Amino acid sequence: MPCLAPTPSGKYKGGCIIAGLSIHAMNDTAPHYRRDLRARPAVRALVASQIREVANAGMGDPDILPFWFGEPDEVTPAYIRAAAVASLDAGETFYSPNFGIPELRDGIAGYVSRLHRPVAPGNIAVTASGMSALMLTVEALVGHGDRVVCVTPLWPNLTEIPKILGAEVVRQPLTFGSGGWTLDVEQLIAVLTPGTRAVMINSPNNPTGWTLDAASQRIILEHCRMHGIWIVADDVYERLCYTVDRCAPSFLDIAGPDDRVVSTNSFSKSWLMTGWRLGWIVAPPALMPDLGKLIEYNTSCSPVFVQRAGVVAIDDGEPTIAHTLQRYRRARSFLVEALGALPGVQAALPAGAMYVFFHIAGVGDSLAFCKQLVREARLGLAPGSAFGPEGDGFVRWCFAASERRLADGVGRLQSFLRR
Ligand SMILES: Cc1ncc(COP(=O)(O)O)c(C=O)c1O
């Protein structure tokens, strides 16, 4: 059928016949619902990713040095890849249970129990990415008109997910000073008013690296217990923490199994597995049956060969995490020092994650600035405004890269700023 091309007005051009009706005839008489081909208003109102907007201006151009995405520059270790290959060779190409293969649920439960508190495999849901873990959790907890508080600046996916479901998102900003990013816990408690459905906290935080301390966690948990507010803790960077030994403080350390606390996590960052799309949820027992239904109606399950790779990552991956942490620790110091030496740049050591979120004097519109950087300095950074209005004037630099590449990038920024 050569027709059915929608015109900008939403009408169809051409002259084919569908079920005996000429399209020409339909355009003139079609009721409004037939002509409006757009998504529903809540989806149309979502903010498109400004990180993508900058990256689209230069992706694929070999002259550009990209630090815009939160992705390591190293491939997934061979022993993890081999597990997926072996699974495929063994013909594991079928569906798995909604919650994941038993070996992976057991492995994750053991891992979480070693790091935090005892957790049973029955409280683990394997998901097709950390992103999917977040979406499923919010789908389970948040509905139209609910009030959700987010600590910001924040990876935009977290603030947009509740909006997809029709919730109202209230932002509670961190503040930036010479010591880095800090949270005024009293202010957060003040916005967690009775009736608030959930608070979303990503610690260590993307983009700032801010990491919530255990004492503040206790205050927030007590308050949320009192008012029946769910805590959605995005823990994907918990192993990338430079101020503590093994793991950033987590609500899982202090919450009981029946607290309204859900932790979401991912294989992407700790085990260098961004492209695999594998994550998990730790949730109270009462939530699990409904999460199972949501998994069925979203992805149904994660691919088995990817889950097999996850089992090996969890069981044998501690040296990989130690290696990554050591690399990133050096990269973090190097980048903060190098950026701090540039005139007008204010950069503080982030406590966790893999980003320096720094301020450049005179940069108002960080999106326009980052686009200009791509065009004129061949340098790819993420605009602070991508993480909310609190981020304007700031730029995010992912330091999961070699010192040589980081130094090259700083050189390009320096030459650009001199001009
Ligand atoms: C804060 C935060 N949460 C969750 C994710 C999701 O990770 P993935 O979907 O790759 O598992 C990311 C990825 O960048 C992130 O930065």
GROMACS .gro file of C-alpha atoms and ligand atoms in nm:
model
  435
    1MET     CA    1   0.000   0.000   0.000
    2PRO     CA    2   0.172   0.319  -0.110
    3CYS     CA    3  -0.031   0.552   0.110
    4LEU     CA    4  -0.080   0.624   0.482
    5ALA     CA    5   0.199   0.881   0.514
    6PRO     CA    6   0.088   1.121   0.787
    7THR     CA    7   0.126   1.488   0.699
    8PRO     CA    8   0.243   1.741   0.963
    9SER     CA    9  -0.117   1.818   1.037
   10GLY     CA   10  -0.174   1.453   1.122
   11LYS     CA   11  -0.392   1.389   0.817
   12TYR     CA   12  -0.314   1.117   0.568
   13LYS     CA   13  -0.204   1.182   0.211
   14GLY     CA   14  -0.273   0.940  -0.068
   15GLY     CA   15  -0.578   0.760  -0.178
   16CYS     CA   16  -0.592   0.396  -0.073
   17ILE     CA   17  -0.899   0.218   0.052
   18ILE     CA   18  -0.913   0.062   0.398
   19ALA     CA   19  -1.208  -0.163   0.480
   20GLY     CA   20  -1.409   0.004   0.211
   21LEU     CA   21  -1.339   0.361   0.333
   22SER     CA   22  -1.136   0.606   0.127
   23ILE     CA   23  -0.868   0.784   0.339
   24HIS     CA   24  -0.964   1.108   0.166
   25ALA     CA   25  -1.313   1.060   0.293
   26MET     CA   26  -1.190   0.967   0.644
   27ASN     CA   27  -0.975   1.280   0.682
   28ASP     CA   28  -1.267   1.507   0.642
   29THR     CA   29  -1.498   1.318   0.868
   30ALA     CA   30  -1.266   1.131   1.111
   31PRO     CA   31  -1.330   1.207   1.476
   32HIS     CA   32  -1.047   1.364   1.676
   33TYR     CA   33  -0.922   1.034   1.827
   34ARG     CA   34  -0.848   0.897   1.480
   35ARG     CA   35  -0.633   1.196   1.386
   36ASP     CA   36  -0.422   1.239   1.703
   37LEU     CA   37  -0.134   0.996   1.660
   38ARG     CA   38   0.068   1.123   1.955
   39ALA     CA   39   0.140   0.950   2.287
   40ARG     CA   40  -0.065   1.035   2.596
   41PRO     CA   41   0.009   1.372   2.763
   42ALA     CA   42   0.224   1.236   3.051
   43VAL     CA   43   0.457   1.072   2.799
   44ARG     CA   44   0.468   1.375   2.572
   45ALA     CA   45   0.567   1.585   2.872
   46LEU     CA   46   0.875   1.371   2.947
   47VAL     CA   47   1.206   1.551   2.909
   48ALA     CA   48   1.428   1.401   2.638
   49SER     CA   49   1.781   1.321   2.757
   50GLN     CA   50   2.013   1.618   2.708
   51ILE     CA   51   2.310   1.380   2.737
   52ARG     CA   52   2.182   1.207   2.424
   53GLU     CA   53   2.123   1.545   2.262
   54VAL     CA   54   2.490   1.636   2.304
   55ALA     CA   55   2.611   1.287   2.210
   56ASN     CA   56   2.397   1.283   1.896
   57ALA     CA   57   2.590   1.587   1.779
   58GLY     CA   58   2.915   1.391   1.771
   59MET     CA   59   2.869   1.017   1.817
   60GLY     CA   60   3.068   0.809   1.570
   61ASP     CA   61   3.310   1.090   1.491
   62PRO     CA   62   3.656   0.945   1.570
   63ASP     CA   63   3.802   1.293   1.635
   64ILE     CA   64   3.578   1.343   1.935
   65LEU     CA   65   3.694   1.234   2.278
   66PRO     CA   66   3.377   1.122   2.458
   67PHE     CA   67   3.324   1.123   2.835
   68TRP     CA   68   2.949   1.187   2.816
   69PHE     CA   69   2.807   0.846   2.912
   70GLY     CA   70   2.850   0.656   3.239
   71GLU     CA   71   3.036   0.371   3.084
   72PRO     CA   72   3.377   0.212   3.143
   73ASP     CA   73   3.634   0.214   2.864
   74GLU     CA   74   3.717  -0.153   2.935
   75VAL     CA   75   3.537  -0.453   2.789
   76THR     CA   76   3.363  -0.704   3.023
   77PRO     CA   77   3.629  -0.946   3.160
   78ALA     CA   78   3.683  -1.266   2.957
   79TYR     CA   79   3.576  -1.507   3.236
   80ILE     CA   80   3.232  -1.341   3.248
   81ARG     CA   81   3.194  -1.340   2.870
   82ALA     CA   82   3.296  -1.709   2.859
   83ALA     CA   83   3.005  -1.804   3.087
   84ALA     CA   84   2.756  -1.651   2.842
   85VAL     CA   85   2.921  -1.824   2.547
   86ALA     CA   86   2.914  -2.161   2.729
   87SER     CA   87   2.545  -2.110   2.808
   88LEU     CA   88   2.464  -2.039   2.445
   89ASP     CA   89   2.672  -2.337   2.332
   90ALA     CA   90   2.473  -2.552   2.573
   91GLY     CA   91   2.155  -2.436   2.403
   92GLU     CA   92   2.016  -2.223   2.686
   93THR     CA   93   1.801  -2.016   2.460
   94PHE     CA   94   1.467  -2.049   2.640
   95TYR     CA   95   1.263  -1.841   2.884
   96SER     CA   96   1.360  -1.846   3.250
   97PRO     CA   97   1.134  -1.806   3.556
   98ASN     CA   98   1.013  -1.445   3.598
   99PHE     CA   99   1.236  -1.386   3.900
  100GLY     CA  100   1.546  -1.534   3.736
  101ILE     CA  101   1.730  -1.867   3.741
  102PRO     CA  102   1.767  -2.011   4.094
  103GLU     CA  103   2.150  -2.003   4.073
  104LEU     CA  104   2.150  -1.628   4.015
  105ARG     CA  105   1.890  -1.552   4.281
  106ASP     CA  106   2.094  -1.761   4.528
  107GLY     CA  107   2.415  -1.586   4.421
  108ILE     CA  108   2.268  -1.238   4.459
  109ALA     CA  109   2.109  -1.324   4.794
  110GLY     CA  110   2.448  -1.445   4.922
  111TYR     CA  111   2.622  -1.133   4.786
  112VAL     CA  112   2.369  -0.894   4.942
  113SER     CA  113   2.382  -1.089   5.270
  114ARG     CA  114   2.761  -1.059   5.280
  115LEU     CA  115   2.753  -0.684   5.217
  116HIS     CA  116   2.444  -0.584   5.414
  117ARG     CA  117   2.206  -0.806   5.609
  118PRO     CA  118   2.075  -1.160   5.557
  119VAL     CA  119   1.843  -1.168   5.257
  120ALA     CA  120   1.665  -1.476   5.121
  121PRO     CA  121   1.666  -1.564   4.748
  122GLY     CA  122   1.287  -1.525   4.763
  123ASN     CA  123   1.337  -1.152   4.817
  124ILE     CA  124   1.544  -1.112   4.500
  125ALA     CA  125   1.403  -1.038   4.156
  126VAL     CA  126   1.647  -1.056   3.864
  127THR     CA  127   1.570  -0.784   3.610
  128ALA     CA  128   1.677  -0.699   3.255
  129SER     CA  129   1.892  -0.402   3.372
  130GLY     CA  130   1.912  -0.162   3.664
  131MET     CA  131   1.688   0.067   3.462
  132SER     CA  132   1.424  -0.206   3.442
  133ALA     CA  133   1.461  -0.267   3.819
  134LEU     CA  134   1.377   0.099   3.879
  135MET     CA  135   1.085   0.101   3.638
  136LEU     CA  136   0.935  -0.217   3.788
  137THR     CA  137   0.975  -0.086   4.141
  138VAL     CA  138   0.807   0.244   4.064
  139GLU     CA  139   0.533   0.068   3.866
  140ALA     CA  140   0.467  -0.145   4.174
  141LEU     CA  141   0.454   0.144   4.418
  142VAL     CA  142   0.355   0.467   4.249
  143GLY     CA  143   0.031   0.565   4.081
  144HIS     CA  144  -0.137   0.863   3.922
  145GLY     CA  145  -0.128   1.176   4.140
  146ASP     CA  146   0.116   1.028   4.396
  147ARG     CA  147   0.382   1.255   4.541
  148VAL     CA  148   0.740   1.131   4.492
  149VAL     CA  149   1.042   1.313   4.633
  150CYS     CA  150   1.381   1.283   4.459
  151VAL     CA  151   1.718   1.400   4.592
  152THR     CA  152   1.869   1.600   4.304
  153PRO     CA  153   2.061   1.669   4.081
  154LEU     CA  154   1.990   1.320   3.958
  155TRP     CA  155   2.025   1.089   3.659
  156PRO     CA  156   1.717   1.198   3.461
  157ASN     CA  157   1.577   0.845   3.425
  158LEU     CA  158   1.494   0.843   3.796
  159THR     CA  159   1.296   1.165   3.790
  160GLU     CA  160   1.114   1.080   3.467
  161ILE     CA  161   0.999   0.727   3.560
  162PRO     CA  162   0.741   0.840   3.821
  163LYS     CA  163   0.610   1.096   3.573
  164ILE     CA  164   0.539   0.820   3.319
  165LEU     CA  165   0.301   0.681   3.579
  166GLY     CA  166   0.138   1.019   3.637
  167ALA     CA  167   0.307   1.099   3.968
  168GLU     CA  168   0.414   1.445   4.085
  169VAL     CA  169   0.792   1.469   4.137
  170VAL     CA  170   0.925   1.705   4.406
  171ARG     CA  171   1.297   1.782   4.389
  172GLN     CA  172   1.511   1.821   4.700
  173PRO     CA  173   1.844   1.971   4.591
  174LEU     CA  174   2.187   1.897   4.729
  175THR     CA  175   2.411   2.201   4.772
  176PHE     CA  176   2.760   2.250   4.631
  177GLY     CA  177   3.044   2.397   4.836
  178SER     CA  178   3.420   2.368   4.868
  179GLY     CA  179   3.382   2.026   5.031
  180GLY     CA  180   3.163   1.896   4.749
  181TRP     CA  181   2.792   1.815   4.743
  182THR     CA  182   2.594   1.788   5.066
  183LEU     CA  183   2.238   1.709   5.170
  184ASP     CA  184   2.054   1.912   5.430
  185VAL     CA  185   1.878   1.618   5.597
  186GLU     CA  186   1.639   1.845   5.788
  187GLN     CA  187   1.523   1.999   5.462
  188LEU     CA  188   1.468   1.655   5.312
  189ILE     CA  189   1.265   1.547   5.616
  190ALA     CA  190   1.058   1.865   5.584
  191VAL     CA  191   0.955   1.781   5.226
  192LEU     CA  192   0.877   1.419   5.316
  193THR     CA  193   0.533   1.524   5.432
  194PRO     CA  194   0.267   1.276   5.543
  195GLY     CA  195   0.098   1.139   5.233
  196THR     CA  196   0.420   1.134   5.030
  197ARG     CA  197   0.427   0.798   4.856
  198ALA     CA  198   0.800   0.748   4.798
  199VAL     CA  199   1.144   0.901   4.819
  200MET     CA  200   1.402   0.808   4.556
  201ILE     CA  201   1.764   0.825   4.665
  202ASN     CA  202   2.060   0.734   4.448
  203SER     CA  203   2.372   0.706   4.662
  204PRO     CA  204   2.651   0.722   4.555
  205ASN     CA  205   2.485   0.967   4.327
  206ASN     CA  206   2.497   1.017   3.954
  207PRO     CA  207   2.604   1.287   3.865
  208THR     CA  208   2.758   1.439   4.183
  209GLY     CA  209   2.920   1.140   4.358
  210TRP     CA  210   2.751   1.255   4.681
  211THR     CA  211   2.713   0.960   4.919
  212LEU     CA  212   2.460   0.942   5.202
  213ASP     CA  213   2.611   0.867   5.542
  214ALA     CA  214   2.475   0.600   5.776
  215ALA     CA  215   2.356   0.848   6.041
  216SER     CA  216   2.145   1.041   5.788
  217GLN     CA  217   2.010   0.713   5.657
  218ARG     CA  218   1.880   0.626   6.004
  219ILE     CA  219   1.704   0.962   6.037
  220ILE     CA  220   1.540   0.923   5.695
  221LEU     CA  221   1.437   0.562   5.762
  222GLU     CA  222   1.281   0.649   6.098
  223HIS     CA  223   1.087   0.935   5.943
  224CYS     CA  224   0.966   0.722   5.651
  225ARG     CA  225   0.863   0.443   5.890
  226MET     CA  226   0.654   0.691   6.085
  227HIS     CA  227   0.471   0.819   5.776
  228GLY     CA  228   0.455   0.500   5.568
  229ILE     CA  229   0.677   0.645   5.293
  230TRP     CA  230   0.853   0.399   5.061
  231ILE     CA  231   1.229   0.438   5.018
  232VAL     CA  232   1.350   0.347   4.670
  233ALA     CA  233   1.728   0.317   4.703
  234ASP     CA  234   1.916   0.307   4.374
  235ASP     CA  235   2.237   0.130   4.482
  236VAL     CA  236   2.404   0.076   4.144
  237TYR     CA  237   2.721   0.260   4.250
  238GLU     CA  238   2.745   0.110   4.600
  239ARG     CA  239   3.074  -0.068   4.521
  240LEU     CA  240   3.226   0.245   4.366
  241CYS     CA  241   3.281   0.431   4.690
  242TYR     CA  242   3.619   0.586   4.771
  243THR     CA  243   3.564   0.683   5.132
  244VAL     CA  244   3.482   0.342   5.279
  245ASP     CA  245   3.628  -0.005   5.257
  246ARG     CA  246   3.391  -0.239   5.078
  247CYS     CA  247   3.063  -0.073   5.005
  248ALA     CA  248   2.876   0.256   5.050
  249PRO     CA  249   2.626   0.270   5.338
  250SER     CA  250   2.293   0.127   5.224
  251PHE     CA  251   1.939   0.131   5.359
  252LEU     CA  252   1.970  -0.248   5.340
  253ASP     CA  253   2.219  -0.228   5.632
  254ILE     CA  254   1.962  -0.082   5.867
  255ALA     CA  255   1.616  -0.170   5.735
  256GLY     CA  256   1.436  -0.487   5.839
  257PRO     CA  257   1.284  -0.726   5.583
  258ASP     CA  258   0.938  -0.575   5.633
  259ASP     CA  259   1.038  -0.211   5.608
  260ARG     CA  260   0.913  -0.014   5.310
  261VAL     CA  261   1.254  -0.021   5.147
  262VAL     CA  262   1.332  -0.143   4.796
  263SER     CA  263   1.690  -0.154   4.672
  264THR     CA  264   1.763  -0.163   4.301
  265ASN     CA  265   2.098  -0.266   4.159
  266SER     CA  266   2.281  -0.348   3.837
  267PHE     CA  267   2.568  -0.552   3.694
  268SER     CA  268   2.657  -0.261   3.464
  269LYS     CA  269   2.900  -0.061   3.674
  270SER     CA  270   3.066  -0.296   3.926
  271TRP     CA  271   3.136  -0.574   3.675
  272LEU     CA  272   3.177  -0.363   3.359
  273MET     CA  273   2.861  -0.508   3.200
  274THR     CA  274   2.669  -0.206   3.068
  275GLY     CA  275   2.562  -0.369   2.742
  276TRP     CA  276   2.437  -0.692   2.900
  277ARG     CA  277   2.127  -0.538   3.061
  278LEU     CA  278   2.114  -0.723   3.390
  279GLY     CA  279   2.010  -0.599   3.734
  280TRP     CA  280   1.813  -0.693   4.041
  281ILE     CA  281   1.567  -0.580   4.307
  282VAL     CA  282   1.571  -0.655   4.680
  283ALA     CA  283   1.214  -0.613   4.809
  284PRO     CA  284   1.002  -0.703   5.113
  285PRO     CA  285   0.832  -1.045   5.086
  286ALA     CA  286   0.485  -0.890   5.057
  287LEU     CA  287   0.583  -0.708   4.738
  288MET     CA  288   0.726  -1.008   4.554
  289PRO     CA  289   0.409  -1.163   4.402
  290ASP     CA  290   0.310  -0.831   4.245
  291LEU     CA  291   0.663  -0.766   4.121
  292GLY     CA  292   0.647  -1.108   3.956
  293LYS     CA  293   0.336  -1.005   3.765
  294LEU     CA  294   0.500  -0.682   3.654
  295ILE     CA  295   0.810  -0.866   3.533
  296GLU     CA  296   0.585  -1.100   3.332
  297TYR     CA  297   0.414  -0.804   3.167
  298ASN     CA  298   0.735  -0.610   3.101
  299THR     CA  299   1.021  -0.836   2.992
  300SER     CA  300   0.894  -1.172   3.130
  301CYS     CA  301   1.253  -1.259   3.225
  302SER     CA  302   1.617  -1.181   3.152
  303PRO     CA  303   1.798  -1.394   2.892
  304VAL     CA  304   1.939  -1.710   3.052
  305PHE     CA  305   2.287  -1.674   2.897
  306VAL     CA  306   2.310  -1.323   3.040
  307GLN     CA  307   2.204  -1.454   3.379
  308ARG     CA  308   2.474  -1.725   3.360
  309ALA     CA  309   2.729  -1.448   3.308
  310GLY     CA  310   2.579  -1.276   3.613
  311VAL     CA  311   2.630  -1.587   3.827
  312VAL     CA  312   3.001  -1.593   3.742
  313ALA     CA  313   3.033  -1.217   3.797
  314ILE     CA  314   2.877  -1.242   4.144
  315ASP     CA  315   3.075  -1.555   4.241
  316ASP     CA  316   3.418  -1.468   4.099
  317GLY     CA  317   3.404  -1.094   4.036
  318GLU     CA  318   3.555  -0.942   4.351
  319PRO     CA  319   3.901  -0.901   4.189
  320THR     CA  320   3.733  -0.720   3.897
  321ILE     CA  321   3.564  -0.479   4.138
  322ALA     CA  322   3.891  -0.424   4.326
  323HIS     CA  323   4.076  -0.355   3.999
  324THR     CA  324   3.805  -0.115   3.879
  325LEU     CA  325   3.795   0.070   4.208
  326GLN     CA  326   4.172   0.114   4.210
  327ARG     CA  327   4.168   0.246   3.851
  328TYR     CA  328   3.881   0.484   3.917
  329ARG     CA  329   4.034   0.609   4.242
  330ARG     CA  330   4.348   0.713   4.054
  331ALA     CA  331   4.147   0.858   3.766
  332ARG     CA  332   3.929   1.056   4.008
  333SER     CA  333   4.229   1.218   4.182
  334PHE     CA  334   4.397   1.290   3.852
  335LEU     CA  335   4.090   1.452   3.697
  336VAL     CA  336   3.991   1.661   3.999
  337GLU     CA  337   4.344   1.795   4.032
  338ALA     CA  338   4.378   1.868   3.659
  339LEU     CA  339   4.037   2.040   3.638
  340GLY     CA  340   4.099   2.236   3.958
  341ALA     CA  341   4.408   2.388   3.796
  342LEU     CA  342   4.200   2.544   3.516
  343PRO     CA  343   4.092   2.905   3.569
  344GLY     CA  344   3.726   2.942   3.670
  345VAL     CA  345   3.680   2.570   3.734
  346GLN     CA  346   3.561   2.445   4.073
  347ALA     CA  347   3.583   2.068   4.117
  348ALA     CA  348   3.555   1.866   4.438
  349LEU     CA  349   3.657   1.504   4.498
  350PRO     CA  350   3.343   1.291   4.466
  351ALA     CA  351   3.294   1.034   4.744
  352GLY     CA  352   3.157   0.775   4.504
  353ALA     CA  353   3.038   0.678   4.153
  354MET     CA  354   3.244   0.759   3.841
  355TYR     CA  355   3.185   1.125   3.766
  356VAL     CA  356   3.324   1.467   3.846
  357PHE     CA  357   3.041   1.720   3.841
  358PHE     CA  358   3.223   2.052   3.825
  359HIS     CA  359   3.136   2.419   3.796
  360ILE     CA  360   3.275   2.650   3.529
  361ALA     CA  361   3.250   3.023   3.596
  362GLY     CA  362   3.051   3.203   3.330
  363VAL     CA  363   2.874   2.893   3.197
  364GLY     CA  364   2.505   2.959   3.231
  365ASP     CA  365   2.350   2.735   2.971
  366SER     CA  366   2.544   2.409   3.013
  367LEU     CA  367   2.363   2.240   2.722
  368ALA     CA  368   2.473   2.510   2.476
  369PHE     CA  369   2.822   2.500   2.629
  370CYS     CA  370   2.857   2.122   2.587
  371LYS     CA  371   2.734   2.138   2.228
  372GLN     CA  372   2.991   2.406   2.157
  373LEU     CA  373   3.259   2.189   2.321
  374VAL     CA  374   3.174   1.903   2.087
  375ARG     CA  375   3.187   2.125   1.778
  376GLU     CA  376   3.489   2.336   1.862
  377ALA     CA  377   3.701   2.139   2.112
  378ARG     CA  378   3.606   1.787   1.994
  379LEU     CA  379   3.534   1.699   2.356
  380GLY     CA  380   3.220   1.513   2.471
  381LEU     CA  381   3.089   1.598   2.819
  382ALA     CA  382   2.739   1.582   2.970
  383PRO     CA  383   2.559   1.911   3.044
  384GLY     CA  384   2.470   1.969   3.410
  385SER     CA  385   2.119   2.074   3.314
  386ALA     CA  386   2.053   1.715   3.200
  387PHE     CA  387   2.033   1.634   3.572
  388GLY     CA  388   1.787   1.910   3.655
  389PRO     CA  389   1.788   2.287   3.701
  390GLU     CA  390   2.025   2.250   4.000
  391GLY     CA  391   2.289   2.131   3.753
  392ASP     CA  392   2.299   2.434   3.527
  393GLY     CA  393   2.643   2.592   3.520
  394PHE     CA  394   2.789   2.245   3.586
  395VAL     CA  395   2.932   1.981   3.358
  396ARG     CA  396   2.963   1.606   3.420
  397TRP     CA  397   3.277   1.418   3.324
  398CYS     CA  398   3.285   1.036   3.347
  399PHE     CA  399   3.634   0.937   3.464
  400ALA     CA  400   3.607   0.564   3.386
  401ALA     CA  401   3.893   0.607   3.140
  402SER     CA  402   4.272   0.590   3.114
  403GLU     CA  403   4.482   0.878   3.246
  404ARG     CA  404   4.614   0.939   2.897
  405ARG     CA  405   4.264   0.996   2.759
  406LEU     CA  406   4.167   1.208   3.058
  407ALA     CA  407   4.478   1.423   3.013
  408ASP     CA  408   4.402   1.467   2.644
  409GLY     CA  409   4.047   1.575   2.736
  410VAL     CA  410   4.163   1.825   2.997
  411GLY     CA  411   4.406   1.970   2.742
  412ARG     CA  412   4.120   2.023   2.497
  413LEU     CA  413   3.904   2.190   2.764
  414GLN     CA  414   4.195   2.412   2.866
  415SER     CA  415   4.258   2.532   2.509
  416PHE     CA  416   3.886   2.595   2.464
  417LEU     CA  417   3.855   2.796   2.787
  418ARG     CA  418   4.164   3.003   2.699
  419ARG     CA  419   3.990   3.113   2.380
  420LIG     C1  420   2.198   0.623   3.890
  420LIG     C2  421   2.179   0.511   3.795
  420LIG     N1  422   2.087   0.420   3.823
  420LIG     C3  423   2.064   0.317   3.740
  420LIG     C4  424   2.137   0.301   3.624
  420LIG     C5  425   2.100   0.187   3.536
  420LIG     O1  426   2.198   0.104   3.495
  420LIG     P1  427   2.168  -0.009   3.389
  420LIG     O2  428   2.034   0.013   3.331
  420LIG     O3  429   2.278  -0.001   3.289
  420LIG     O4  430   2.172  -0.139   3.464
  420LIG     C6  431   2.234   0.397   3.590
  420LIG     C7  432   2.308   0.390   3.464
  420LIG     O5  433   2.379   0.480   3.423
  420LIG     C8  434   2.256   0.504   3.679
  420LIG     O6  435   2.347   0.599   3.655
   0.00000   0.00000   0.00000
